[in-house]
PDB file of C-alpha atoms in Angstrom:
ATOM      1  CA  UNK A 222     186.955 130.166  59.394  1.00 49.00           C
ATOM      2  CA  UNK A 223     185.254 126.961  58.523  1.00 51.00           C
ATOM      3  CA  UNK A 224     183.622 126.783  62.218  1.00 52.00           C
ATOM      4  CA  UNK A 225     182.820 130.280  61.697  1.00 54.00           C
ATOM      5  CA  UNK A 226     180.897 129.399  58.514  1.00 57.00           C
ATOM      6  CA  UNK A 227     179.543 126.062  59.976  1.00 54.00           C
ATOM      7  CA  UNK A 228     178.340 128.554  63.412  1.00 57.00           C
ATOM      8  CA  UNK A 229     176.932 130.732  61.427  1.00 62.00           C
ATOM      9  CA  UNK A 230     174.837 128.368  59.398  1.00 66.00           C
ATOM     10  CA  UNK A 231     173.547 126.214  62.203  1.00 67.00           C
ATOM     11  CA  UNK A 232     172.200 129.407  63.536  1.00 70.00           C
ATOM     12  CA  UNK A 233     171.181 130.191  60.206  1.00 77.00           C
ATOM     13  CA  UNK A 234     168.918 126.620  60.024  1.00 75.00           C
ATOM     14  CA  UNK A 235     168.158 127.064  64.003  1.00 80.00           C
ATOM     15  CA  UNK A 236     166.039 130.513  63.053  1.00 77.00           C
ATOM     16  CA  UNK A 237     164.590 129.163  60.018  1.00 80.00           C
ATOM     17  CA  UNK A 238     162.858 126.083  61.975  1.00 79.00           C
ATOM     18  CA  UNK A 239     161.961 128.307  64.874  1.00 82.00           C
ATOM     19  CA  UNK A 240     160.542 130.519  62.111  1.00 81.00           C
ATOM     20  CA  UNK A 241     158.938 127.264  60.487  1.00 82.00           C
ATOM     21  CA  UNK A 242     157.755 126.040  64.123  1.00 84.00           C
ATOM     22  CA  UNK A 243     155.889 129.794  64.977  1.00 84.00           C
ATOM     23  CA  UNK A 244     154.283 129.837  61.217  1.00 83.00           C
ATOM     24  CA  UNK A 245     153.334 126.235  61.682  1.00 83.00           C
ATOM     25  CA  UNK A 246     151.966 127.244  64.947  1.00 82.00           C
ATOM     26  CA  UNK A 247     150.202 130.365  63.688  1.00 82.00           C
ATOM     27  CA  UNK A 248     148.485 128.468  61.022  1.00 82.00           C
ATOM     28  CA  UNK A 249     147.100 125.787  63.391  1.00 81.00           C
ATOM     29  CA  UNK A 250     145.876 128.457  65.668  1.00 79.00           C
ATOM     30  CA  UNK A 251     144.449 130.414  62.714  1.00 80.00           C
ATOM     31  CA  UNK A 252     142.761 127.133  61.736  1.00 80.00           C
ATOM     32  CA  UNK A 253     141.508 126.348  65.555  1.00 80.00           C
ATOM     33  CA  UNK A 254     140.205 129.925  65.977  1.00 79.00           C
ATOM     34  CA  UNK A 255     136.817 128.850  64.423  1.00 82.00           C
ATOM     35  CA  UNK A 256     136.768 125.470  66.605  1.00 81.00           C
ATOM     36  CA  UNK A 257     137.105 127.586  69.527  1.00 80.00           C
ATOM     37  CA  UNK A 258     134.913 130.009  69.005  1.00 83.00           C
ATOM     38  CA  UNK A 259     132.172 126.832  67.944  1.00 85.00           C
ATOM     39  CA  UNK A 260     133.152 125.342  71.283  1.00 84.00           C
ATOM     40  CA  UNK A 261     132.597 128.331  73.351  1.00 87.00           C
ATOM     41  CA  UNK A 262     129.298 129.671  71.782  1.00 88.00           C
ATOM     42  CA  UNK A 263     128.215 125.899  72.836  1.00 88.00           C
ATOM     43  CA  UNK A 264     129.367 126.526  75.844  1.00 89.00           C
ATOM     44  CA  UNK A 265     127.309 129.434  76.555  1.00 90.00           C
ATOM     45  CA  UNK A 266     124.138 127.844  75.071  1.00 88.00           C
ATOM     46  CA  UNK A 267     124.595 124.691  77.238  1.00 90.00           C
ATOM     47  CA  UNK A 268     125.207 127.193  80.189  1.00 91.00           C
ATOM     48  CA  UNK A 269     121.586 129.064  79.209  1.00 89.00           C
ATOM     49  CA  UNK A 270     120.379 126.136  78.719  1.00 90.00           C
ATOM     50  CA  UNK A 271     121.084 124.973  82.432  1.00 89.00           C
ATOM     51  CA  UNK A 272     119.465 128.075  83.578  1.00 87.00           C
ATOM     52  CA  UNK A 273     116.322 127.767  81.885  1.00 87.00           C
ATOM     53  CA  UNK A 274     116.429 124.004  83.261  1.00 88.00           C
ATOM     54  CA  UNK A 275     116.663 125.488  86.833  1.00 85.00           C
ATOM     55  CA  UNK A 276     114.429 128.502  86.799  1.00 83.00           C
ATOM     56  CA  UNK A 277     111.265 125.574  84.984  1.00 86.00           C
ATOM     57  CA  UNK A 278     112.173 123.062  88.336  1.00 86.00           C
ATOM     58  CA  UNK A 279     111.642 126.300  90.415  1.00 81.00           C
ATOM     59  CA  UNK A 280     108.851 127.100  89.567  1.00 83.00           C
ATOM     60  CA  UNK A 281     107.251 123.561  89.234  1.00 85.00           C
ATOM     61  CA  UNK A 282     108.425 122.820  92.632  1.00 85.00           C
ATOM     62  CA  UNK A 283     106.989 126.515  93.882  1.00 83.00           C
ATOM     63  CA  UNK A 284     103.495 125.137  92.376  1.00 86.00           C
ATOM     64  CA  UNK A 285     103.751 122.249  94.197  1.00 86.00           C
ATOM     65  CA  UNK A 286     104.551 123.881  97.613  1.00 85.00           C
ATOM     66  CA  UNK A 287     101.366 125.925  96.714  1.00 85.00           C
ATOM     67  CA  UNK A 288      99.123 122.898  96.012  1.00 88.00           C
ATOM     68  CA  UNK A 289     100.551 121.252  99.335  1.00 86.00           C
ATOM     69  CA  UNK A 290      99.527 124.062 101.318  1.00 84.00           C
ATOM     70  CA  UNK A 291      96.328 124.418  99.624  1.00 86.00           C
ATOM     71  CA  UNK A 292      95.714 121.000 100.618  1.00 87.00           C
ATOM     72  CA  UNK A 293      97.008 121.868 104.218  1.00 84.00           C
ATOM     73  CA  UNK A 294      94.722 124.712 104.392  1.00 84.00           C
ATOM     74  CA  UNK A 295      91.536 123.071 102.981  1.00 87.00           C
ATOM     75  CA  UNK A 296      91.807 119.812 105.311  1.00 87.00           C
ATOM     76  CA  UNK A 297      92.438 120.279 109.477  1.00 84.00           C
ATOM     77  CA  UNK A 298      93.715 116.786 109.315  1.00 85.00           C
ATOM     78  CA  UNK A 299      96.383 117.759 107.096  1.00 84.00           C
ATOM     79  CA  UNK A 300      97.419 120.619 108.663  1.00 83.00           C
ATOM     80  CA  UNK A 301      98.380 119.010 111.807  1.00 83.00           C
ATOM     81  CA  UNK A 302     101.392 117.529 109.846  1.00 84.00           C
ATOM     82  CA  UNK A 303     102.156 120.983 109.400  1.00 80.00           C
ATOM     83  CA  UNK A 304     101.736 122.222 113.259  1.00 80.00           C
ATOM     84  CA  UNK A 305     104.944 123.468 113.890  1.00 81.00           C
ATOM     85  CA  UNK A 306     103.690 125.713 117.090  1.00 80.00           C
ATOM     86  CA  UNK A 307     103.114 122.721 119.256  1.00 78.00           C
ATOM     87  CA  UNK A 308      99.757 122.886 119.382  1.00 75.00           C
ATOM     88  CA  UNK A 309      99.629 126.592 120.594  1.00 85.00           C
ATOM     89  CA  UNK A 310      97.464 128.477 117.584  1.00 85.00           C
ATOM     90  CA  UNK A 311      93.916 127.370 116.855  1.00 88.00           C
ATOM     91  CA  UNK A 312      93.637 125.199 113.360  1.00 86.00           C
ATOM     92  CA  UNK A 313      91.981 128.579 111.788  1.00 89.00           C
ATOM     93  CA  UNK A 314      95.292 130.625 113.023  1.00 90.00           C
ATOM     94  CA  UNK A 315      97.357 127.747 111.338  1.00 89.00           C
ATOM     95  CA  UNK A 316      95.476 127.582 108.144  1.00 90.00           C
ATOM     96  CA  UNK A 317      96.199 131.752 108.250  1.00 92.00           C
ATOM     97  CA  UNK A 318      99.862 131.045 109.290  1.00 92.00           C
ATOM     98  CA  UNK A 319     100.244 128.255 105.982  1.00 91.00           C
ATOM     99  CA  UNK A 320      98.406 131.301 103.452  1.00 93.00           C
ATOM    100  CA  UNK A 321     100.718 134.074 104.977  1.00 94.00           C
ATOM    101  CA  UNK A 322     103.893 131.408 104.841  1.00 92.00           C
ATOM    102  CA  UNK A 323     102.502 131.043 100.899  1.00 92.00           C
ATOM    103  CA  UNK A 324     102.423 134.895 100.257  1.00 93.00           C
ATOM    104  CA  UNK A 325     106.028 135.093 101.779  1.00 93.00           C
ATOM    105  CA  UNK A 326     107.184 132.231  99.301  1.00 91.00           C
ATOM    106  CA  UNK A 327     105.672 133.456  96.802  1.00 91.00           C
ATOM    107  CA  UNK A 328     107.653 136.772  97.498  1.00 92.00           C
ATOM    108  CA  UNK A 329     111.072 134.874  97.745  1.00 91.00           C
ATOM    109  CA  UNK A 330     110.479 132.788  94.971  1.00 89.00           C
ATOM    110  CA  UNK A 331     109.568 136.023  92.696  1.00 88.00           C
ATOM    111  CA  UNK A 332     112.421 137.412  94.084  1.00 90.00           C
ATOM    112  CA  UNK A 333     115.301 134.226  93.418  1.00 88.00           C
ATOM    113  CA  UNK A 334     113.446 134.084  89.927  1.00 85.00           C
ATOM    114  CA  UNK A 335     114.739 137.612  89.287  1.00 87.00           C
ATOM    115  CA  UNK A 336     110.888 138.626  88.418  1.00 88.00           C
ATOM    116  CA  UNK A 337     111.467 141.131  91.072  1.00 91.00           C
ATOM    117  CA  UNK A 338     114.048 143.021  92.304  1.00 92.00           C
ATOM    118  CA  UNK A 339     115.506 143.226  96.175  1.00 91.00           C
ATOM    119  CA  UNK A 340     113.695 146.933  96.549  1.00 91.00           C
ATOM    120  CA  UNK A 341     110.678 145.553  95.146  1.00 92.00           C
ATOM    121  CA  UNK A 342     110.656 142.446  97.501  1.00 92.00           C
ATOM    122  CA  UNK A 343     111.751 144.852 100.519  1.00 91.00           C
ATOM    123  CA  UNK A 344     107.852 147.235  98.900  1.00 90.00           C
ATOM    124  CA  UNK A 345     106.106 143.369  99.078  1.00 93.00           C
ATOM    125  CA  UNK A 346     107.464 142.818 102.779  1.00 93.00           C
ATOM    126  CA  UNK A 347     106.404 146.452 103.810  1.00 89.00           C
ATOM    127  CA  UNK A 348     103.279 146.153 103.039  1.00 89.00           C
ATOM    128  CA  UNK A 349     102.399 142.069 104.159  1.00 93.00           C
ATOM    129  CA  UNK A 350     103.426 143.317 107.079  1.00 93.00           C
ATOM    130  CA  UNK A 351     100.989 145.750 107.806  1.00 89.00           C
ATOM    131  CA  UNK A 352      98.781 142.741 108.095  1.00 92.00           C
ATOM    132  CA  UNK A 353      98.345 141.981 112.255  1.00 93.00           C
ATOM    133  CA  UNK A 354      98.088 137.937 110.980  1.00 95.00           C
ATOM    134  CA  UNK A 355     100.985 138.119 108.898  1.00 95.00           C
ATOM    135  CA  UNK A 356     103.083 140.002 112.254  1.00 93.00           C
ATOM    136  CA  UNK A 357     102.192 137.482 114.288  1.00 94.00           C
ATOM    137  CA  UNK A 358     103.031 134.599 111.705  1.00 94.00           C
ATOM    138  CA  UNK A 359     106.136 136.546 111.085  1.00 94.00           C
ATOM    139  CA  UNK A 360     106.955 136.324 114.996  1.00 92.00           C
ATOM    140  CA  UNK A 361     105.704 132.716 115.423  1.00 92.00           C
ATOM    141  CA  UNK A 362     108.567 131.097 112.852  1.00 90.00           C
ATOM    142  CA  UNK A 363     111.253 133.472 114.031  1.00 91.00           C
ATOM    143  CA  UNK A 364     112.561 129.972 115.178  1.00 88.00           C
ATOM    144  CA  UNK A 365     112.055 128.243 111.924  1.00 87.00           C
ATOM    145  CA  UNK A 366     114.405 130.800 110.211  1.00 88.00           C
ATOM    146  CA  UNK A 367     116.811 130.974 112.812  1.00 88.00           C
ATOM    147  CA  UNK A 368     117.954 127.274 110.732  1.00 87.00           C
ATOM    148  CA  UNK A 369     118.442 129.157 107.871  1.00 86.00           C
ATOM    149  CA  UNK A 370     122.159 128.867 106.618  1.00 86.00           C
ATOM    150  CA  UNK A 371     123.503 132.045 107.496  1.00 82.00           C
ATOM    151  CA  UNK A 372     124.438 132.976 103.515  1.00 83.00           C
ATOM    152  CA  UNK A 373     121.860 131.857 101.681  1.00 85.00           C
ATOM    153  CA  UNK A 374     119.132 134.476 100.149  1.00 85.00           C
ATOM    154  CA  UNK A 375     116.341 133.485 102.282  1.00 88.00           C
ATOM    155  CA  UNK A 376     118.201 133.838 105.210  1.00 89.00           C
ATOM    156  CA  UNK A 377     119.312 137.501 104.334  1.00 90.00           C
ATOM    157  CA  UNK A 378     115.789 138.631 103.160  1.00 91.00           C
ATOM    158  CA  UNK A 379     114.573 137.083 106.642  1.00 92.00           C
ATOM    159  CA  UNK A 380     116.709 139.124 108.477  1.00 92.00           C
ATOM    160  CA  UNK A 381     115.579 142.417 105.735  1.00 90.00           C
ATOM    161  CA  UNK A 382     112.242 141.648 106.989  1.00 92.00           C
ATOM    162  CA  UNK A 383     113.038 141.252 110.510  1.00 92.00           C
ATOM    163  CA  UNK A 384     114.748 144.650 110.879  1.00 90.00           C
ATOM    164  CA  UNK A 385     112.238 146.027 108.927  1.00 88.00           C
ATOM    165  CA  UNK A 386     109.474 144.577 111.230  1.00 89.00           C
ATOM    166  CA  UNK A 387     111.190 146.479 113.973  1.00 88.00           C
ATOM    167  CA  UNK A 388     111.765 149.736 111.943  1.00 86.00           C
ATOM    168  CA  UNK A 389     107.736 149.621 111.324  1.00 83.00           C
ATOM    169  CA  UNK A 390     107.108 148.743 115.408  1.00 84.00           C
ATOM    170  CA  UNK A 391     109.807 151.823 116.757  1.00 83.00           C
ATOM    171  CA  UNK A 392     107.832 154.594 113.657  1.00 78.00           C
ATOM    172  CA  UNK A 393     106.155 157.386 114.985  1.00 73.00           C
ATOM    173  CA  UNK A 394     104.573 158.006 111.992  1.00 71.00           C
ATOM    174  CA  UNK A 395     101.201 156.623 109.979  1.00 73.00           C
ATOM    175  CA  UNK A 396     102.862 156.816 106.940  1.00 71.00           C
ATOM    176  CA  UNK A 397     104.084 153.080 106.855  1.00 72.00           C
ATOM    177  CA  UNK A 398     105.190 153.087 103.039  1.00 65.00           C
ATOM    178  CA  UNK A 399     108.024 155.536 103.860  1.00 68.00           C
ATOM    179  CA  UNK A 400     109.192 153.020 107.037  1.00 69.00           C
ATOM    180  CA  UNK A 401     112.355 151.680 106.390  1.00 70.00           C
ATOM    181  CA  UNK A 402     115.443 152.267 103.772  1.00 71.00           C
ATOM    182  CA  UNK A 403     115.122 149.924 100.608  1.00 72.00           C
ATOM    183  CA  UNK A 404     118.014 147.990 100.337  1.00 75.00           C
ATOM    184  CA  UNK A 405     120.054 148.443  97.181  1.00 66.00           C
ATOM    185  CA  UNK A 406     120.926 145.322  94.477  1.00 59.00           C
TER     186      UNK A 406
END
């Protein structure tokens, strides 16, 4: 009877710490709660914070492609650092290739900036390419984007253009703005 008594009451004292250890425990979680939820909203501003960092170097570094072709385009001597045909286009076609390679950046920037959507980009493309200069740009660095990592956005919206480039060559129709099925997001 007496180990009954001494059982019983060690099980007694085991439940009542357990119950001590899971109060103790809810307390200090009640009491964290607020930490956490400090810790994460800090989280989240640090992470938009990031973002906003990113999306100002973009576009300062898009402005200074920009001002590097400008300079490209406005000086023949400059733009032979930029010959990438091997010589084969006149310096006025390569001072056209450098403005239509600045439209199309323009383009992908607006697009990785999220200031346009990938339908809206696909309407842009459509319609540069209408252009006989911008084709034959578009033709000319078919190589140049062939080094594209095969993932990355640029890379994809080449290849949008590409087939679209083709879908506008094989139309039998004059209605170019209907050429082509906008991709979805």
């Amino acid at each position: 009877m007496t180990t009954q008594k001494f059982g019983f009451r060690g099980l007694r004292a085991t439940a009542s710490a357990g119950m001590g250890l899971a109060a103790g425990a809810a307390v200090a979680l009640a009491l964290q709660r607020p930490a956490l939820h400090a810790l994460r909203a800090r989280i989240e501003h640090l992470e938009e914070a990031a973002q906003s960092q990113r999306r100002t170097h973009f576009a300062h570094q898009q402005r200074l492609h920009w001002e590097l072709l400008s300079k490209a385009m406005d000086d023949p001597e400059l733009a032979e650092v930029l010959d990438a045909y091997d010589g084969t286009v006149s310096p006025r076609k390569q001072r056209q290739f450098l403005f239509a390679n600045a439209l199309y950046t323009n383009a992908l920037c607006y697009y990785r900036m999220g200031n346009v959507t990938r339908e809206e980009f696909f309407g842009f493309a459509r319609s540069m390419l209408q252009n006989p200069l911008f084709r034959e740009y578009w033709y000319a660095t078919r190589p140049h984007r062939a080094t594209l990592v095969d993932t990355s956005d640029e890379a994809g919206l080449g290849r949008m253009v590409d087939d679209l480039l083709v879908q506008l060559e094989e139309a039998d129709i004059d209605e170019w703005w209907v050429v082509g099925d906008p991709p979805g997001e």
